[in-house]
Coordinates of C-alpha atoms in Angstrom, one line a residue:
X229 CA 52.4 -14.9 131.9
X230 CA 54.1 -11.8 130.2
X231 CA 57.4 -10.6 131.4
X232 CA 57.2 -7.1 132.5
X233 CA 58.9 -4.5 130.5
X234 CA 61.9 -3.9 132.2
X235 CA 63.2 -7.1 130.5
X236 CA 62.9 -5.1 127.2
X237 CA 66.4 -3.3 127.8
X238 CA 68.1 -6.8 127.2
X239 CA 67.0 -5.7 123.4
X240 CA 68.2 -2.1 123.3
X241 CA 72.0 -3.0 124.5
X242 CA 74.6 -1.8 122.0
X243 CA 75.2 -5.1 119.9
X244 CA 74.7 -6.3 116.8
X245 CA 71.0 -6.0 116.2
X246 CA 68.1 -7.7 118.1
X247 CA 68.4 -11.1 119.4
X248 CA 64.8 -13.0 119.9
X249 CA 64.9 -16.4 117.8
X250 CA 67.4 -19.0 117.9
X251 CA 68.6 -18.2 114.4
X252 CA 69.2 -14.5 115.6
X253 CA 71.4 -15.8 118.7
X254 CA 73.6 -17.8 116.5
X255 CA 74.7 -14.8 114.6
X256 CA 76.6 -13.7 117.5
X257 CA 79.6 -15.8 117.0
X258 CA 82.4 -16.4 119.5
X259 CA 86.2 -16.1 118.9
X260 CA 88.5 -19.3 119.8
X261 CA 88.9 -20.2 123.7
X262 CA 91.6 -17.5 125.2
X263 CA 94.5 -19.7 126.8
X264 CA 94.7 -16.9 129.7
X265 CA 91.1 -18.2 130.9
X266 CA 92.5 -21.3 132.2
X267 CA 95.8 -20.2 133.9
X268 CA 93.4 -17.3 135.4
X269 CA 91.4 -19.9 137.0
X270 CA 94.3 -21.9 138.5
X271 CA 95.8 -18.9 140.0
X272 CA 92.2 -18.3 141.3
X273 CA 91.6 -21.6 142.7
X274 CA 95.0 -21.3 144.5
X275 CA 94.8 -18.2 146.4
X276 CA 90.8 -19.3 147.5
X277 CA 91.5 -22.9 148.7
X278 CA 93.3 -22.0 152.1
X279 CA 90.2 -20.0 152.9
X280 CA 87.5 -21.6 151.4
X281 CA 88.4 -25.5 152.1
X282 CA 88.2 -24.7 156.2
X283 CA 84.6 -22.8 155.6
X284 CA 83.7 -26.0 153.6
X285 CA 84.7 -28.1 156.6
X286 CA 82.9 -25.9 159.2
X287 CA 79.5 -25.3 157.1
X288 CA 79.4 -29.1 156.2
X289 CA 79.9 -29.8 160.2
X290 CA 77.2 -27.1 160.8
X291 CA 74.8 -28.9 158.3
X292 CA 75.8 -32.4 159.5
X293 CA 74.5 -31.7 163.1
X294 CA 71.2 -29.2 161.9
X295 CA 70.3 -30.5 158.9
X296 CA 71.3 -34.5 159.0
X297 CA 72.6 -36.3 155.3
X298 CA 73.1 -35.6 152.9
X299 CA 75.4 -32.7 153.2
X300 CA 76.2 -32.4 149.6
X301 CA 74.2 -32.2 146.7
X302 CA 75.3 -32.9 143.5
X303 CA 73.4 -31.7 140.2
X304 CA 74.1 -33.0 136.2
X305 CA 75.0 -30.1 134.4
X306 CA 76.4 -29.4 130.8
X307 CA 79.9 -28.7 129.8
X308 CA 79.5 -29.1 126.1
X309 CA 76.5 -30.0 124.2
X310 CA 77.3 -33.9 124.7
X311 CA 79.5 -34.0 128.0
X312 CA 77.9 -33.6 131.3
X313 CA 79.5 -33.4 135.0
X314 CA 78.1 -33.2 138.3
X315 CA 78.0 -29.6 140.0
X316 CA 78.2 -29.7 143.7
X317 CA 76.9 -27.5 146.0
X318 CA 75.8 -27.4 149.8
X319 CA 72.3 -29.2 150.0
X320 CA 69.8 -26.3 151.0
X321 CA 66.5 -27.9 150.5
X322 CA 64.9 -31.2 151.8
X323 CA 65.2 -33.6 149.6
X324 CA 62.0 -34.4 147.0
X325 CA 62.3 -37.3 144.6
X326 CA 59.7 -36.0 142.6
X327 CA 62.3 -32.6 142.2
X328 CA 62.7 -31.1 138.8
X329 CA 63.0 -27.7 136.9
X330 CA 64.8 -24.7 138.3
X331 CA 64.1 -23.4 141.7
X332 CA 61.0 -20.6 142.3
X333 CA 58.4 -20.1 144.5
X334 CA 56.8 -23.3 144.5
X335 CA 60.1 -24.7 146.0
X336 CA 60.4 -22.3 148.8
X337 CA 58.8 -24.5 151.5
X338 CA 61.7 -26.8 151.0
X339 CA 64.7 -24.6 151.6
X340 CA 66.0 -25.4 154.9
X341 CA 67.0 -22.5 157.4
X342 CA 70.5 -23.0 157.5
X343 CA 70.3 -23.9 153.7
X344 CA 68.5 -20.4 153.2
X345 CA 71.2 -18.9 155.0
X346 CA 73.9 -20.2 152.7
X347 CA 71.9 -19.7 149.6
X348 CA 71.2 -15.6 150.3
X349 CA 75.2 -15.2 150.4
X350 CA 75.5 -17.8 147.6
X351 CA 77.9 -20.3 150.0
X352 CA 75.8 -23.1 148.9
X353 CA 78.1 -23.1 145.9
X354 CA 81.4 -23.1 147.8
X355 CA 81.6 -27.1 147.1
X356 CA 81.8 -25.9 143.5
X357 CA 86.2 -25.1 144.2
X358 CA 86.1 -28.9 143.3
X359 CA 84.7 -28.8 139.8
X360 CA 87.0 -25.4 139.1
X361 CA 90.0 -27.6 140.1
X362 CA 88.6 -30.4 137.8
X363 CA 88.0 -27.7 134.9
X364 CA 84.5 -28.3 135.0
X365 CA 83.9 -25.1 135.1
X366 CA 85.8 -21.2 135.1
X367 CA 85.7 -18.5 137.2
X368 CA 83.6 -16.7 134.8
X369 CA 81.5 -17.9 132.1
X370 CA 77.6 -19.1 131.3
X371 CA 76.3 -20.7 134.4
X372 CA 76.0 -24.7 133.2
X373 CA 72.8 -25.4 132.2
X374 CA 70.6 -28.5 132.7
X375 CA 70.6 -31.2 130.1
X376 CA 66.7 -30.9 129.9
X377 CA 67.1 -26.7 128.6
X378 CA 70.5 -27.9 126.4
X379 CA 68.3 -30.8 124.6
X380 CA 65.3 -28.5 124.3
X381 CA 67.5 -25.4 122.8
X382 CA 70.3 -27.2 121.1
X383 CA 71.2 -24.6 118.6
X384 CA 71.4 -21.7 121.3
X385 CA 73.5 -23.9 123.6
X386 CA 76.1 -25.2 120.8
X387 CA 76.9 -21.7 120.4
X388 CA 76.8 -20.9 124.3
X389 CA 78.5 -24.2 125.3
X390 CA 82.0 -22.8 123.2
X391 CA 82.8 -20.8 126.4
X392 CA 83.6 -22.9 129.4
X393 CA 80.9 -22.7 132.6
X394 CA 81.5 -20.5 135.2
X395 CA 81.1 -19.9 138.5
X396 CA 79.6 -16.4 137.7
X397 CA 78.9 -14.8 134.5
X398 CA 77.6 -11.6 132.9
X399 CA 74.4 -13.0 133.2
X400 CA 74.6 -13.4 136.6
X401 CA 75.5 -10.6 137.6
X402 CA 73.3 -8.3 134.8
X403 CA 70.4 -10.5 135.0
X404 CA 70.1 -12.4 138.3
X405 CA 67.6 -10.3 140.2
X406 CA 65.4 -9.5 137.0
X407 CA 65.1 -13.4 136.9
X408 CA 64.8 -14.0 140.8
X409 CA 62.0 -11.2 140.6
X410 CA 60.3 -13.2 137.5
X411 CA 60.0 -16.4 138.8
X412 CA 58.9 -15.4 142.0
X413 CA 55.3 -13.9 140.3
X414 CA 54.5 -17.9 139.4
X415 CA 53.5 -20.3 142.0
X416 CA 53.8 -23.7 140.6
X417 CA 56.4 -25.9 138.8
X418 CA 54.8 -25.8 135.4
X419 CA 54.5 -21.7 135.5
X420 CA 57.9 -21.9 136.7
X421 CA 59.5 -24.2 134.1
X422 CA 57.3 -22.0 131.1
X423 CA 58.6 -18.7 132.3
X424 CA 62.0 -19.6 132.7
X425 CA 61.9 -21.2 129.0
X426 CA 60.5 -18.2 127.1
X427 CA 62.0 -15.2 129.1
X428 CA 64.9 -16.4 130.6
X429 CA 66.8 -18.9 128.4
X430 CA 66.7 -16.8 125.5
X431 CA 67.8 -13.4 127.2
X432 CA 70.6 -14.9 129.4
X433 CA 72.0 -17.0 126.2
X434 CA 72.0 -13.2 124.6
X435 CA 74.0 -12.1 127.3
X436 CA 76.3 -15.1 127.5
X437 CA 77.1 -14.4 123.7
X438 CA 77.7 -10.7 124.6
X439 CA 80.3 -11.6 126.6
X440 CA 82.2 -14.0 124.2
X441 CA 82.3 -11.7 122.2
X442 CA 83.8 -9.2 124.4
X443 CA 85.7 -11.3 127.1
X444 CA 89.1 -10.2 128.3
X445 CA 90.8 -10.7 131.9
X446 CA 89.7 -7.0 133.0
X447 CA 86.1 -7.8 132.0
X448 CA 86.4 -11.1 134.0
X449 CA 87.9 -9.0 136.8
X450 CA 84.7 -6.9 137.1
X451 CA 82.3 -9.6 136.8
X452 CA 84.3 -11.2 139.7
X453 CA 83.7 -7.9 142.0
X454 CA 80.0 -7.1 140.9
X455 CA 79.7 -10.7 142.0
X456 CA 81.5 -10.5 145.5
X457 CA 80.2 -6.5 145.8
X458 CA 77.1 -6.5 144.5
X459 CA 75.2 -2.9 144.4
X460 CA 71.9 -4.1 146.2
X461 CA 70.1 -0.9 146.3
X462 CA 70.2 -0.9 142.2
X463 CA 66.5 -1.3 140.7
X464 CA 66.9 -4.6 138.1
X465 CA 66.5 -2.3 135.1
X466 CA 69.6 -0.5 136.2
X467 CA 71.4 -3.4 137.2
X468 CA 70.4 -4.5 133.4
X469 CA 72.0 -1.4 132.5
X470 CA 74.9 -0.9 134.5
X471 CA 76.2 -4.5 133.8
X472 CA 76.7 -3.7 130.2
X473 CA 77.3 -0.1 129.3
X474 CA 78.9 0.9 132.6
X475 CA 80.6 -1.4 134.6
X476 CA 82.4 -3.5 132.3
X477 CA 82.6 -0.8 129.4
X478 CA 81.7 -2.9 126.6
X479 CA 81.9 -1.4 123.4
X480 CA 79.8 -2.6 120.3
X481 CA 81.3 -4.6 118.3
X482 CA 80.3 -5.4 114.4

């Protein structure tokens, strides 16, 4: 299945050349990890903990009553190409021992009523506050990848994971809706996996490396703002353009 033409906007963004192959992706080198990132993470965690912890308790109780156990879902994700951690979420799907790969149309029938409500608002990710305190993830960064993709694309993720994974990121706000629309067009787990690997992995890696080259406190604040207050009426094409050229003011760096 060929991705729609709208995704070609990624290739025209103001960065050093087009990114098409792992070798070209590796041409975007990351600067050293700034110390302010961890300070910002701890400050954010301290500010939101008094509000998030009660919500986690309420949602856990509702899920326990309406859906039963387990309340939480732990997934292995990679912090570095070799080091993994458990990323926590509220369980939003009925358990399936044969579950694998990214979430697409083939898994929609497993989403529970309360789990769907949480997912639409991204509230299923509130338990990741624990991961933030532990230092597994940052507030802003590339979304932590599954081990299968890190092992399949080691050259790409060796570069992407120079930045600590995040609760949200530039790829999330600039490409997330477009990714959802792409994956909604396929119906089987195999088709979802093939499309994700062909269209989503390289483009999200490209965006994550753009973030690495331009990261700053102001950029992080802009990404957080766009995560909390998305412009729902914007088309995926406009989100791609605005995410790079207008919302965050990323300038071309050579």
